Coordinates of C-alpha atoms in Angstrom, one line a residue:
Chain Z
M11 CA 83.0 -51.5 -6.3
I12 CA 80.4 -49.7 -4.3
E13 CA 81.5 -46.2 -3.7
D14 CA 81.8 -45.4 0.0
S15 CA 79.0 -43.0 0.9
G16 CA 79.8 -43.1 4.7
K17 CA 79.2 -39.6 4.9
F18 CA 75.9 -39.7 4.1
D19 CA 73.5 -39.2 7.0
L20 CA 70.6 -41.4 7.1
N21 CA 68.4 -39.0 9.4
D22 CA 65.0 -39.9 10.8
E23 CA 63.4 -37.8 8.2
L24 CA 64.6 -39.9 5.3
K25 CA 63.9 -42.7 7.3
T26 CA 60.1 -41.7 7.6
Q27 CA 60.2 -41.0 3.9
I28 CA 61.7 -44.5 3.1
E29 CA 59.1 -45.9 5.4
T30 CA 56.2 -44.2 3.5
I31 CA 57.7 -45.3 0.3
L32 CA 57.7 -48.9 1.5
D33 CA 54.1 -48.5 2.5
N34 CA 53.2 -47.1 -1.1
H35 CA 54.8 -50.4 -2.3
C36 CA 53.0 -52.5 0.0
H37 CA 56.2 -53.6 1.5
D38 CA 56.3 -55.9 -1.7
F39 CA 59.9 -56.8 -2.3
T40 CA 59.1 -57.4 -6.1
Q41 CA 58.7 -53.7 -6.3
I42 CA 62.2 -53.1 -5.3
V43 CA 62.9 -51.3 -8.7
G44 CA 60.1 -48.7 -8.1
I45 CA 61.2 -48.5 -4.4
L46 CA 64.8 -47.7 -5.2
L47 CA 63.7 -45.2 -7.8
D48 CA 61.3 -43.5 -5.4
V49 CA 64.1 -43.3 -2.8
Q50 CA 66.7 -41.9 -5.1
E51 CA 64.2 -39.2 -5.9
Q52 CA 64.1 -38.2 -2.2
I53 CA 67.8 -37.9 -2.2
S54 CA 68.9 -34.4 -3.4
Q55 CA 72.0 -35.9 -4.9
H56 CA 69.8 -38.6 -6.8
Y57 CA 71.7 -41.8 -5.7
I58 CA 71.2 -44.7 -3.3
P59 CA 73.7 -44.2 -0.4
K60 CA 75.1 -47.5 0.9
I61 CA 73.4 -46.8 4.1
A62 CA 70.0 -46.4 2.7
A63 CA 70.5 -49.9 0.7
F64 CA 71.3 -51.4 4.0
Y65 CA 68.3 -49.9 5.6
I66 CA 65.9 -51.0 2.7
A67 CA 67.2 -54.6 2.9
D68 CA 66.7 -54.6 6.5
K69 CA 63.2 -53.7 6.0
L70 CA 62.2 -56.1 3.3
P71 CA 62.8 -59.8 2.8
I72 CA 65.4 -59.4 0.2
K73 CA 69.2 -59.6 0.2
L74 CA 71.5 -56.6 -0.1
S75 CA 73.2 -58.4 -3.0
A76 CA 69.8 -58.4 -4.8
I77 CA 69.3 -54.7 -4.3
Y78 CA 72.8 -53.9 -5.6
D79 CA 72.2 -56.2 -8.4
C80 CA 69.4 -53.8 -9.5
I81 CA 71.2 -50.7 -8.7
T82 CA 74.2 -51.6 -10.8
F83 CA 72.1 -53.2 -13.4
Y84 CA 69.8 -50.4 -14.2
D85 CA 70.9 -47.0 -15.8
A86 CA 68.3 -45.0 -13.9
L87 CA 69.6 -46.1 -10.6
S88 CA 73.0 -44.7 -9.3
D89 CA 75.2 -45.6 -6.3
K90 CA 77.4 -42.6 -6.9
P91 CA 76.5 -39.3 -5.8
R92 CA 75.1 -37.1 -8.7
G93 CA 74.2 -33.4 -8.9
R94 CA 71.1 -31.9 -7.8
Y95 CA 70.2 -31.6 -11.4
P96 CA 71.8 -34.4 -13.3
I97 CA 72.1 -33.4 -16.9
E98 CA 71.2 -36.7 -19.0
V99 CA 72.4 -36.0 -22.6
C100 CA 71.0 -38.2 -25.0
D101 CA 73.6 -40.0 -26.8
S102 CA 71.8 -42.2 -29.4
V103 CA 72.1 -41.9 -33.2
A104 CA 69.1 -39.4 -33.7
C105 CA 70.9 -37.0 -31.3
K106 CA 74.3 -37.8 -32.5
V107 CA 73.6 -37.1 -36.1
N108 CA 72.0 -33.7 -34.9
D109 CA 75.4 -32.7 -33.4
N110 CA 75.0 -33.6 -29.8
G111 CA 78.7 -33.5 -29.7
F112 CA 78.5 -29.6 -29.9
L113 CA 76.1 -29.8 -27.0
L114 CA 78.2 -32.0 -25.0
E115 CA 81.3 -29.9 -25.5
T116 CA 79.4 -26.8 -24.6
L117 CA 78.1 -28.4 -21.2
K118 CA 81.4 -29.6 -20.4
E119 CA 83.0 -26.0 -20.9
L120 CA 80.3 -24.0 -19.5
L121 CA 80.3 -26.1 -16.2
G122 CA 84.0 -26.9 -16.3
I123 CA 83.6 -30.6 -15.5
D124 CA 83.8 -34.0 -17.3
F125 CA 81.4 -37.1 -17.1
G126 CA 81.4 -38.4 -13.7
T127 CA 82.4 -35.5 -11.8
V128 CA 80.0 -32.9 -10.0
T129 CA 80.2 -29.1 -10.1
Y130 CA 81.8 -27.5 -7.3
D131 CA 78.4 -26.3 -5.9
G132 CA 76.9 -29.7 -6.2
R133 CA 74.4 -28.6 -9.0
F134 CA 75.3 -30.5 -11.9
T135 CA 76.5 -33.7 -13.3
I136 CA 76.8 -34.7 -17.3
E137 CA 75.8 -38.0 -18.1
K138 CA 75.5 -39.7 -21.4
V139 CA 72.4 -41.7 -21.8
S140 CA 70.7 -44.1 -24.3
C141 CA 67.6 -42.7 -26.3
F142 CA 65.0 -41.5 -24.0
G143 CA 62.6 -40.9 -26.6
A144 CA 62.7 -37.3 -27.8
C145 CA 64.1 -37.8 -31.0
D146 CA 61.7 -35.1 -32.2
R147 CA 63.6 -32.6 -30.1
A148 CA 67.1 -33.7 -31.0
P149 CA 69.7 -32.9 -29.6
A150 CA 67.9 -33.3 -26.4
V151 CA 68.8 -33.3 -22.5
K152 CA 66.7 -34.7 -19.7
I153 CA 67.1 -33.0 -16.2
N154 CA 64.9 -34.4 -13.4
K155 CA 62.3 -36.1 -15.8
I156 CA 61.9 -32.9 -18.0
V157 CA 63.1 -32.9 -21.6
Y158 CA 64.8 -29.7 -22.9
G159 CA 65.5 -29.5 -26.7
P160 CA 66.6 -28.9 -29.2
L161 CA 69.7 -27.4 -28.0
K162 CA 71.8 -26.1 -30.8
T163 CA 73.4 -22.9 -29.7
R164 CA 75.7 -22.0 -26.8
E165 CA 73.0 -19.3 -25.9
Q166 CA 70.2 -22.0 -25.5
V167 CA 72.5 -24.2 -23.4
R168 CA 73.5 -21.2 -21.1
D169 CA 69.9 -20.2 -20.7
L170 CA 68.9 -23.5 -19.9
L171 CA 71.6 -24.1 -17.1
K172 CA 70.5 -20.6 -15.5
Q173 CA 67.2 -21.9 -14.6
F174 CA 68.6 -24.4 -12.3
V175 CA 69.5 -23.0 -9.0
Chain O
M118 CA 48.8 -36.3 -49.1
E119 CA 45.6 -37.6 -47.3
N120 CA 45.5 -37.1 -43.6
I121 CA 44.4 -40.4 -41.9
K122 CA 43.4 -40.3 -38.1
Y123 CA 42.5 -43.7 -36.9
I124 CA 44.7 -44.9 -34.0
T125 CA 45.1 -41.3 -33.3
E126 CA 41.6 -40.4 -33.7
N127 CA 41.0 -39.4 -30.1
F128 CA 44.1 -37.2 -29.9
G129 CA 43.0 -33.7 -28.8
K130 CA 39.3 -34.5 -28.7
Y131 CA 38.9 -35.2 -24.9
D132 CA 40.3 -34.1 -21.6
I133 CA 43.0 -36.5 -20.9
S134 CA 42.4 -36.2 -17.0
S135 CA 38.6 -36.9 -17.1
I136 CA 37.1 -40.2 -17.6
D137 CA 33.6 -38.6 -18.3
S138 CA 35.2 -36.5 -21.1
Y139 CA 36.5 -40.0 -22.7
M140 CA 33.1 -41.6 -22.3
S141 CA 31.4 -38.6 -24.1
I142 CA 33.4 -39.2 -27.3
G143 CA 32.5 -43.1 -27.2
G144 CA 34.9 -44.2 -24.6
F145 CA 34.5 -47.7 -23.0
E146 CA 31.8 -48.5 -25.8
A147 CA 34.3 -51.0 -27.2
L148 CA 34.8 -52.7 -23.9
R149 CA 30.8 -53.2 -23.4
K150 CA 31.0 -54.7 -26.8
A151 CA 33.9 -56.9 -26.1
V152 CA 32.3 -58.2 -22.9
A153 CA 29.3 -59.0 -25.0
M154 CA 31.3 -61.1 -27.2
D155 CA 33.2 -64.3 -26.8
G156 CA 36.9 -64.1 -26.2
D157 CA 37.6 -66.0 -29.4
A158 CA 35.3 -63.3 -31.5
V159 CA 37.6 -60.6 -30.0
A160 CA 40.8 -62.5 -31.1
A161 CA 39.2 -63.4 -34.6
V162 CA 38.5 -59.5 -35.1
L163 CA 42.3 -58.9 -34.6
S164 CA 43.2 -61.9 -36.9
E165 CA 41.1 -60.3 -39.6
A166 CA 42.6 -56.9 -39.5
K167 CA 46.0 -58.7 -39.8
I168 CA 47.6 -56.8 -36.7
K169 CA 51.2 -57.7 -36.1
G170 CA 52.8 -56.8 -32.9
R171 CA 53.7 -53.2 -33.1
G172 CA 56.7 -53.4 -30.6
G173 CA 59.1 -54.9 -33.2
A174 CA 58.6 -58.7 -33.1
E175 CA 55.7 -58.4 -35.5
Y176 CA 53.9 -61.5 -34.1
P177 CA 50.2 -61.8 -35.3
M178 CA 48.4 -60.5 -32.4
G179 CA 45.1 -62.3 -33.1
R180 CA 47.2 -65.5 -33.0
K181 CA 48.9 -64.4 -29.7
W182 CA 45.6 -63.7 -28.1
S183 CA 43.8 -67.1 -29.1
Q184 CA 46.9 -69.0 -28.0
A185 CA 46.9 -67.3 -24.7
R186 CA 43.2 -67.7 -23.9
V187 CA 43.4 -71.5 -24.4
V188 CA 46.4 -72.1 -22.0
K189 CA 44.9 -74.4 -19.4
R190 CA 46.6 -72.8 -16.2
P191 CA 44.9 -70.4 -13.7
H192 CA 45.8 -66.7 -12.8
H193 CA 46.5 -65.5 -16.4
C194 CA 47.8 -61.8 -16.7
V195 CA 48.5 -59.3 -19.2
V196 CA 51.6 -57.1 -19.5
C197 CA 51.4 -53.9 -21.5
N198 CA 55.0 -53.3 -22.6
A199 CA 55.6 -49.4 -22.6
D200 CA 59.4 -49.7 -22.6
E201 CA 60.0 -48.5 -26.0
G202 CA 63.7 -48.4 -26.0
E203 CA 64.6 -48.7 -29.6
T204 CA 66.3 -45.6 -30.8
C205 CA 64.2 -43.0 -32.7
T206 CA 60.8 -44.6 -31.5
F207 CA 58.5 -42.6 -29.8
K208 CA 55.0 -43.5 -30.8
D209 CA 54.0 -44.9 -27.8
R210 CA 54.8 -41.8 -25.7
E211 CA 52.4 -39.9 -27.8
L212 CA 49.9 -42.6 -27.6
I213 CA 50.1 -42.4 -23.5
K214 CA 50.4 -38.7 -23.6
N215 CA 47.4 -38.1 -25.7
D216 CA 45.1 -41.0 -25.3
P217 CA 45.6 -42.6 -21.9
F218 CA 42.0 -43.9 -21.3
N219 CA 42.0 -45.7 -24.7
L220 CA 45.2 -47.6 -23.6
I221 CA 43.5 -48.5 -20.3
E222 CA 40.1 -49.7 -22.2
A223 CA 42.4 -51.7 -24.6
I224 CA 44.2 -53.7 -21.5
I225 CA 40.8 -54.4 -20.2
I226 CA 39.5 -56.0 -23.4
A227 CA 42.8 -57.8 -23.5
G228 CA 42.2 -59.0 -20.1
W229 CA 38.7 -59.9 -20.9
T230 CA 39.8 -62.0 -24.2
V231 CA 42.6 -63.9 -22.4
N232 CA 40.8 -64.5 -19.1
A233 CA 43.2 -62.6 -17.2
E234 CA 43.0 -61.7 -13.4
D235 CA 45.6 -58.8 -13.5
A236 CA 47.3 -56.5 -15.9
Y237 CA 50.7 -54.7 -15.5
I238 CA 51.9 -51.7 -17.4
Y239 CA 55.6 -51.7 -17.6
L240 CA 56.3 -47.9 -18.2
R241 CA 60.0 -47.1 -19.1
A242 CA 61.6 -44.7 -16.6
E243 CA 62.2 -42.3 -19.4
Y244 CA 58.7 -41.8 -19.3
A245 CA 58.2 -41.1 -15.8
C246 CA 56.5 -37.8 -16.5
L247 CA 53.6 -39.8 -18.0
R248 CA 53.0 -41.9 -14.6
P249 CA 50.4 -39.4 -13.2
R250 CA 48.2 -39.6 -16.4
I251 CA 48.3 -43.4 -16.2
I252 CA 47.5 -43.6 -12.4
N253 CA 44.7 -40.8 -12.9
A254 CA 43.2 -43.1 -15.7
I255 CA 43.4 -46.4 -13.7
Q256 CA 42.0 -44.7 -10.7
Q257 CA 38.9 -43.1 -12.5
A258 CA 38.4 -46.6 -14.4
E259 CA 38.2 -48.2 -11.2
E260 CA 35.8 -45.7 -9.8
H261 CA 33.4 -46.3 -12.8
D262 CA 33.7 -50.1 -12.2
F263 CA 35.6 -50.8 -15.3
L264 CA 38.2 -52.3 -13.1
G265 CA 37.9 -54.0 -9.8
K266 CA 35.2 -56.7 -9.0
N267 CA 32.3 -57.8 -11.3
I268 CA 33.3 -55.4 -14.1
L269 CA 30.1 -54.3 -16.2
G270 CA 28.0 -57.0 -14.3
T271 CA 30.0 -60.2 -15.9
G272 CA 31.2 -61.4 -12.5
W273 CA 34.8 -60.9 -13.9
S274 CA 37.5 -59.2 -11.8
Y275 CA 40.4 -57.4 -13.1
N276 CA 43.0 -54.9 -11.9
I277 CA 45.6 -53.0 -13.6
H278 CA 49.0 -52.3 -11.9
L279 CA 51.9 -49.7 -13.0
Y280 CA 55.4 -50.8 -12.7
S281 CA 58.5 -48.5 -13.5
G282 CA 61.4 -49.7 -15.7
A283 CA 64.7 -48.2 -14.9
G284 CA 66.4 -47.4 -18.1
A285 CA 67.4 -50.8 -19.6
Y286 CA 66.8 -51.4 -23.3
V287 CA 67.1 -55.1 -22.9
C288 CA 63.9 -54.9 -20.7
G289 CA 61.9 -54.4 -23.6
E290 CA 62.3 -58.2 -24.3
G291 CA 59.7 -60.1 -22.9
T292 CA 61.6 -62.4 -20.4
A293 CA 63.8 -59.4 -19.2
L294 CA 60.8 -57.3 -18.8
I295 CA 59.1 -59.8 -16.6
R296 CA 61.9 -60.3 -14.6
S297 CA 62.1 -56.6 -14.0
I298 CA 58.6 -56.5 -13.0
E299 CA 59.4 -59.4 -10.4
G300 CA 62.0 -57.1 -8.7
K301 CA 65.1 -58.6 -10.3
A302 CA 67.8 -57.3 -12.7
G303 CA 66.3 -57.5 -16.4
R304 CA 68.4 -60.3 -17.7
P305 CA 66.5 -62.3 -20.2
R306 CA 66.2 -66.0 -20.0
M307 CA 66.0 -69.1 -22.2
K308 CA 62.7 -70.1 -23.9
P309 CA 60.8 -72.3 -23.4
P310 CA 58.8 -72.1 -21.1
F311 CA 57.1 -69.5 -23.3
M312 CA 55.5 -66.5 -22.0
K313 CA 51.9 -67.5 -22.6
Q314 CA 52.7 -70.7 -20.5
S315 CA 55.0 -69.5 -17.7
G316 CA 55.8 -65.8 -17.7
L317 CA 55.5 -63.0 -14.8
F318 CA 55.4 -64.8 -11.6
A319 CA 55.2 -67.9 -13.3
R320 CA 51.7 -67.2 -14.4
P321 CA 50.4 -67.6 -18.0
T322 CA 51.3 -64.0 -19.6
C323 CA 50.1 -62.2 -22.7
I324 CA 52.6 -59.2 -23.5
N325 CA 51.5 -56.6 -25.9
N326 CA 52.9 -53.4 -27.1
V327 CA 51.2 -50.1 -26.3
E328 CA 50.4 -49.4 -30.0
S329 CA 49.2 -53.0 -30.7
L330 CA 46.8 -52.5 -27.7
S331 CA 45.6 -49.1 -28.7
I332 CA 44.3 -50.1 -31.8
V333 CA 41.9 -52.6 -30.4
P334 CA 39.3 -50.3 -28.9
H335 CA 39.0 -48.7 -32.2
L336 CA 38.7 -51.7 -34.1
L337 CA 35.9 -53.0 -31.9
R338 CA 34.0 -49.6 -32.3
N339 CA 34.4 -49.3 -36.2
A340 CA 36.7 -51.5 -38.1
L341 CA 35.7 -50.3 -41.6
P342 CA 38.1 -47.3 -41.8
Y343 CA 40.9 -49.5 -40.7
M344 CA 40.0 -52.4 -42.9
Q345 CA 39.9 -50.2 -45.9
A346 CA 43.1 -48.6 -45.4
G347 CA 46.6 -50.1 -46.2
T348 CA 47.6 -52.9 -48.5
K349 CA 46.4 -56.7 -49.0
E350 CA 48.8 -58.1 -46.6
S351 CA 49.5 -55.0 -44.6
V352 CA 46.0 -53.9 -43.5
G353 CA 45.2 -50.6 -41.7
T354 CA 47.5 -47.8 -40.5
K355 CA 50.6 -47.5 -38.5
L356 CA 52.3 -44.9 -36.3
I357 CA 55.7 -44.0 -37.2
S358 CA 58.5 -42.1 -35.7
V359 CA 60.3 -40.2 -38.2
G360 CA 63.7 -38.7 -36.9
G361 CA 67.4 -37.9 -37.8
N362 CA 68.2 -35.4 -40.2
V363 CA 64.8 -34.3 -41.3
N364 CA 62.8 -31.0 -40.9
K365 CA 60.0 -32.2 -39.3
P366 CA 60.6 -35.1 -36.9
G367 CA 57.9 -36.6 -35.1
V368 CA 55.2 -39.2 -34.8
Y369 CA 52.8 -39.5 -37.8
E370 CA 50.0 -42.0 -38.4
I371 CA 49.9 -43.4 -42.0
P372 CA 48.2 -46.0 -44.1
F373 CA 50.4 -48.9 -45.0
G374 CA 51.4 -48.6 -48.7
I375 CA 52.5 -45.0 -49.1
S376 CA 56.1 -44.6 -50.4
I377 CA 59.0 -43.8 -48.3
R378 CA 59.5 -40.8 -50.3
D379 CA 56.3 -39.6 -49.2
I380 CA 57.1 -40.2 -45.6
I381 CA 60.4 -38.5 -45.7
Y382 CA 59.8 -35.6 -48.1
D383 CA 56.1 -34.9 -47.6
L384 CA 55.3 -35.8 -43.9
A385 CA 58.6 -35.2 -42.3
G386 CA 59.5 -32.0 -44.7
G387 CA 62.5 -33.4 -46.3
V388 CA 66.0 -33.7 -45.4
Q389 CA 67.6 -30.7 -43.3
E390 CA 69.0 -28.0 -45.7
G391 CA 68.2 -30.0 -48.8
R392 CA 71.1 -32.5 -48.2
N393 CA 71.3 -35.9 -49.7
I394 CA 70.2 -39.1 -47.7
R395 CA 73.3 -41.3 -46.6
L396 CA 71.2 -44.0 -45.2
I397 CA 67.7 -44.8 -43.7
Q398 CA 67.3 -47.1 -40.7
F399 CA 63.9 -48.7 -40.1
G400 CA 62.6 -50.3 -37.0
G401 CA 65.1 -48.9 -34.4
A402 CA 68.6 -49.6 -33.5
S403 CA 67.9 -53.4 -34.3
G404 CA 66.5 -52.7 -37.6
K405 CA 68.1 -52.9 -41.1
I406 CA 69.4 -50.0 -43.1
S407 CA 69.3 -49.0 -46.9
D408 CA 70.0 -46.1 -48.9
D409 CA 67.9 -43.9 -51.2
R410 CA 67.3 -46.8 -53.8
I411 CA 64.3 -47.8 -51.7
L412 CA 62.6 -44.5 -51.5
D413 CA 59.9 -45.5 -54.1
I414 CA 59.0 -48.8 -52.3
P415 CA 55.9 -48.9 -50.5
Y416 CA 55.8 -48.9 -46.5
S417 CA 54.2 -52.4 -45.9
Y418 CA 55.4 -55.7 -44.4
E419 CA 55.3 -57.4 -47.7
S420 CA 57.4 -54.9 -49.6
F421 CA 59.9 -54.5 -46.7
A422 CA 60.5 -58.3 -46.6
A423 CA 61.0 -58.3 -50.3
N424 CA 63.8 -55.7 -49.9
N425 CA 65.4 -57.0 -47.0
L426 CA 63.9 -54.5 -44.5
I427 CA 61.8 -54.7 -41.3
I428 CA 59.3 -52.4 -40.2
G429 CA 59.9 -53.3 -36.4
S430 CA 59.0 -50.6 -34.0
G431 CA 58.0 -48.2 -36.9
S432 CA 60.9 -45.9 -36.6
V433 CA 62.3 -44.2 -39.9
L434 CA 65.7 -42.6 -38.8
V435 CA 67.0 -40.5 -41.7
I436 CA 70.7 -40.0 -41.9
D437 CA 72.0 -37.4 -44.5
E438 CA 75.4 -37.3 -46.2
R439 CA 77.4 -35.8 -43.3
T440 CA 77.5 -38.7 -41.5
S441 CA 79.5 -41.8 -42.9
V442 CA 78.2 -45.2 -42.8
I443 CA 81.1 -46.3 -40.6
D444 CA 80.2 -43.6 -38.1
F445 CA 76.7 -44.6 -38.1
L446 CA 77.5 -48.3 -37.4
R447 CA 79.8 -47.3 -34.8
Y448 CA 77.0 -45.4 -33.0
T449 CA 74.9 -48.2 -33.3
Q450 CA 77.5 -50.6 -32.1
D451 CA 78.0 -48.4 -29.0
F452 CA 74.5 -48.5 -28.1
F453 CA 74.3 -52.4 -28.2
L454 CA 77.7 -52.6 -26.3
H455 CA 76.2 -50.4 -23.8
E456 CA 72.9 -52.2 -23.5
S457 CA 73.8 -55.8 -23.9
C458 CA 73.1 -57.3 -20.4
G459 CA 76.7 -59.4 -20.7
Q460 CA 75.1 -62.6 -19.7
C461 CA 75.8 -64.6 -23.0
T462 CA 79.1 -64.6 -24.3
P463 CA 78.2 -64.4 -28.0
C464 CA 76.4 -61.0 -27.5
R465 CA 78.7 -59.6 -25.0
E466 CA 81.9 -60.3 -26.7
G467 CA 80.5 -60.1 -30.3
N468 CA 79.3 -56.6 -29.9
R469 CA 82.6 -55.6 -28.2
H470 CA 84.8 -57.1 -30.9
I471 CA 82.5 -55.8 -33.7
R472 CA 83.1 -52.4 -32.3
I473 CA 86.9 -52.9 -32.3
F474 CA 86.7 -53.8 -36.2
L475 CA 84.6 -50.9 -36.9
E476 CA 87.1 -48.6 -35.3
K477 CA 89.8 -50.2 -37.4
I478 CA 87.8 -49.5 -40.6
K479 CA 87.3 -46.0 -39.5
N480 CA 91.1 -45.5 -39.0
G481 CA 91.8 -47.5 -42.5
I482 CA 94.0 -50.2 -40.7
H483 CA 91.7 -53.1 -41.3
T484 CA 92.5 -56.1 -43.2
D485 CA 90.8 -58.8 -45.2
E486 CA 90.9 -61.0 -42.2
D487 CA 89.2 -58.5 -40.0
I488 CA 86.3 -58.3 -42.5
R489 CA 86.0 -61.8 -42.7
T490 CA 86.1 -62.2 -38.8
M491 CA 83.5 -59.6 -38.6
K492 CA 81.2 -61.2 -40.9
T493 CA 81.4 -64.4 -39.1
F494 CA 80.7 -62.9 -36.0
A495 CA 77.8 -61.1 -37.3
T496 CA 76.4 -64.4 -38.7
V497 CA 77.3 -66.2 -35.5
M498 CA 75.7 -63.9 -33.0
P499 CA 72.0 -64.0 -34.3
M500 CA 72.3 -67.9 -34.1
S501 CA 73.9 -68.3 -30.9
S502 CA 72.6 -65.4 -28.6
L503 CA 70.3 -65.9 -25.8
C504 CA 67.6 -63.3 -26.7
G505 CA 66.5 -60.8 -29.4
L506 CA 69.0 -58.2 -28.4
G507 CA 71.9 -60.3 -29.6
E508 CA 69.9 -61.9 -32.5
T509 CA 69.3 -58.3 -33.8
A510 CA 72.2 -56.2 -32.9
Q511 CA 73.9 -56.9 -36.1
N512 CA 71.1 -56.2 -38.4
A513 CA 72.3 -52.8 -39.4
L514 CA 75.9 -54.1 -39.9
K515 CA 74.6 -57.1 -42.1
S516 CA 72.6 -54.9 -44.3
A517 CA 75.4 -52.6 -44.7
F518 CA 77.6 -55.4 -46.1
T519 CA 75.2 -55.8 -48.9
I520 CA 74.1 -52.2 -49.4
F521 CA 77.4 -50.5 -48.8
P522 CA 80.1 -53.3 -49.6
E523 CA 82.5 -50.3 -50.6
V524 CA 82.9 -49.1 -47.1
F525 CA 84.5 -52.5 -46.1
T526 CA 86.9 -52.9 -49.0
V527 CA 90.5 -53.0 -47.8
K528 CA 92.6 -50.2 -49.5
K529 CA 95.8 -51.8 -51.0
S530 CA 98.1 -49.2 -49.3
A531 CA 96.6 -50.0 -45.8
G532 CA 96.1 -53.7 -46.1
G533 CA 98.4 -56.5 -45.4
I534 CA 100.0 -54.9 -42.3

């Protein structure tokens, strides 16, 4: 089910940003995946709130169900609030055999959260993702498009987390 | 070992943000040559070089282009598949990162050859950081009239559009990829109609991998070094991504025909801390596996076929003795379970059930019946799945049956429960 994001405030600033994104995509509904990715990037919690999805469905000749078909199908799109810095941990074989288990456990322990929850200050979420093509830096994580790795010690992980305020 | 640089020739040689810099090292000369040639002649060059699709499907590229150009329907288009989702494959990342203009030039040549009006680059969301480079390269090519209307005075018009994927492995499959560009969820569809007849937006479509395309400008400029490299059946060079438990993981360009031992122990610096190799997987998650018995076979299409292996996307994933075969298969199965689009039953359920059987083997509670059923599923899935994902998901498992039969034997004490 779609998480209720009723508390989310679709303010005028965001509306303008969405309009600009739609303009950049020529109001072309075939570019919906790109539009949703761009909108998600504008929202600090990196997800598509229900109200934003409704708003886009209203502006384009596309059904809300088709929008949610995309949001739920693609891993890069989320309908649930994430941290400001979602930590995507590569969980493919190349990272697994380079002990990403240690990395996952360390992250969980340092942040005090499990998968699918957000840290109390809204900064981080931990997510397992499929290979993002950084096997030469295994075990790797990706935070807001940037890859960090290899992360093999507790100190490295701690230093990484300190960068994000 | 000799260091060959053919596909990677331009790496580091020019300023990737400037088209002038690219042109100063001979950029867009290949395009000028191509537009002076007939499309068939360009396709013939590729056929002569025996280039097979480098994304994994290994379809002869020259044939693909000559078939695409004769389709008698209007509005042809070209799609560049930059959605390399196979695990341990990151060669396209390096190509886009270090040589974006070469890719743009290649896409224009592809368009010229197949009489296309548009090209679409489908870049995986994971490589979003490379978007600005591509956008910049497209813009500069437009400014220099290599794109747009009346390119190089030929009267031919052509544009390149950049689309983003959104993190779905299955979108590397052609029909899923085009659906994703069309703004739908990327679920594959049945073929026919084939891409070349009715693909993206129902237009005749020619889909090529980044690496396959990237070779073309080099070939048109100077084919000789490429033709001299490699073996008789596998001409030229290949980009391979080596990863896993090796000391120097990375992307390397190699001539076909060098031994796997050279790749792992010379290029990639050997296995971490000198451990033994448990298994090697070639061609990504959908590739086949073997153990160290194949270390001395040459890396070429023909010798791989003889040894029941595939080159596929060109990845070499080395797993050392710390990981058991069953654990490796479980990891691979987890991947396919997650990435299966769930549309067709054999793939959706097959992956799920094989995962359960692997778990049983891991816990030592499997029976002969389980193994038989697992083997049946692994045989049925490729025959009945809708797309390449379901067809190839059990490649690793099936090769494990032959290479590591001992893993699947039922221990007397545990069996018969």
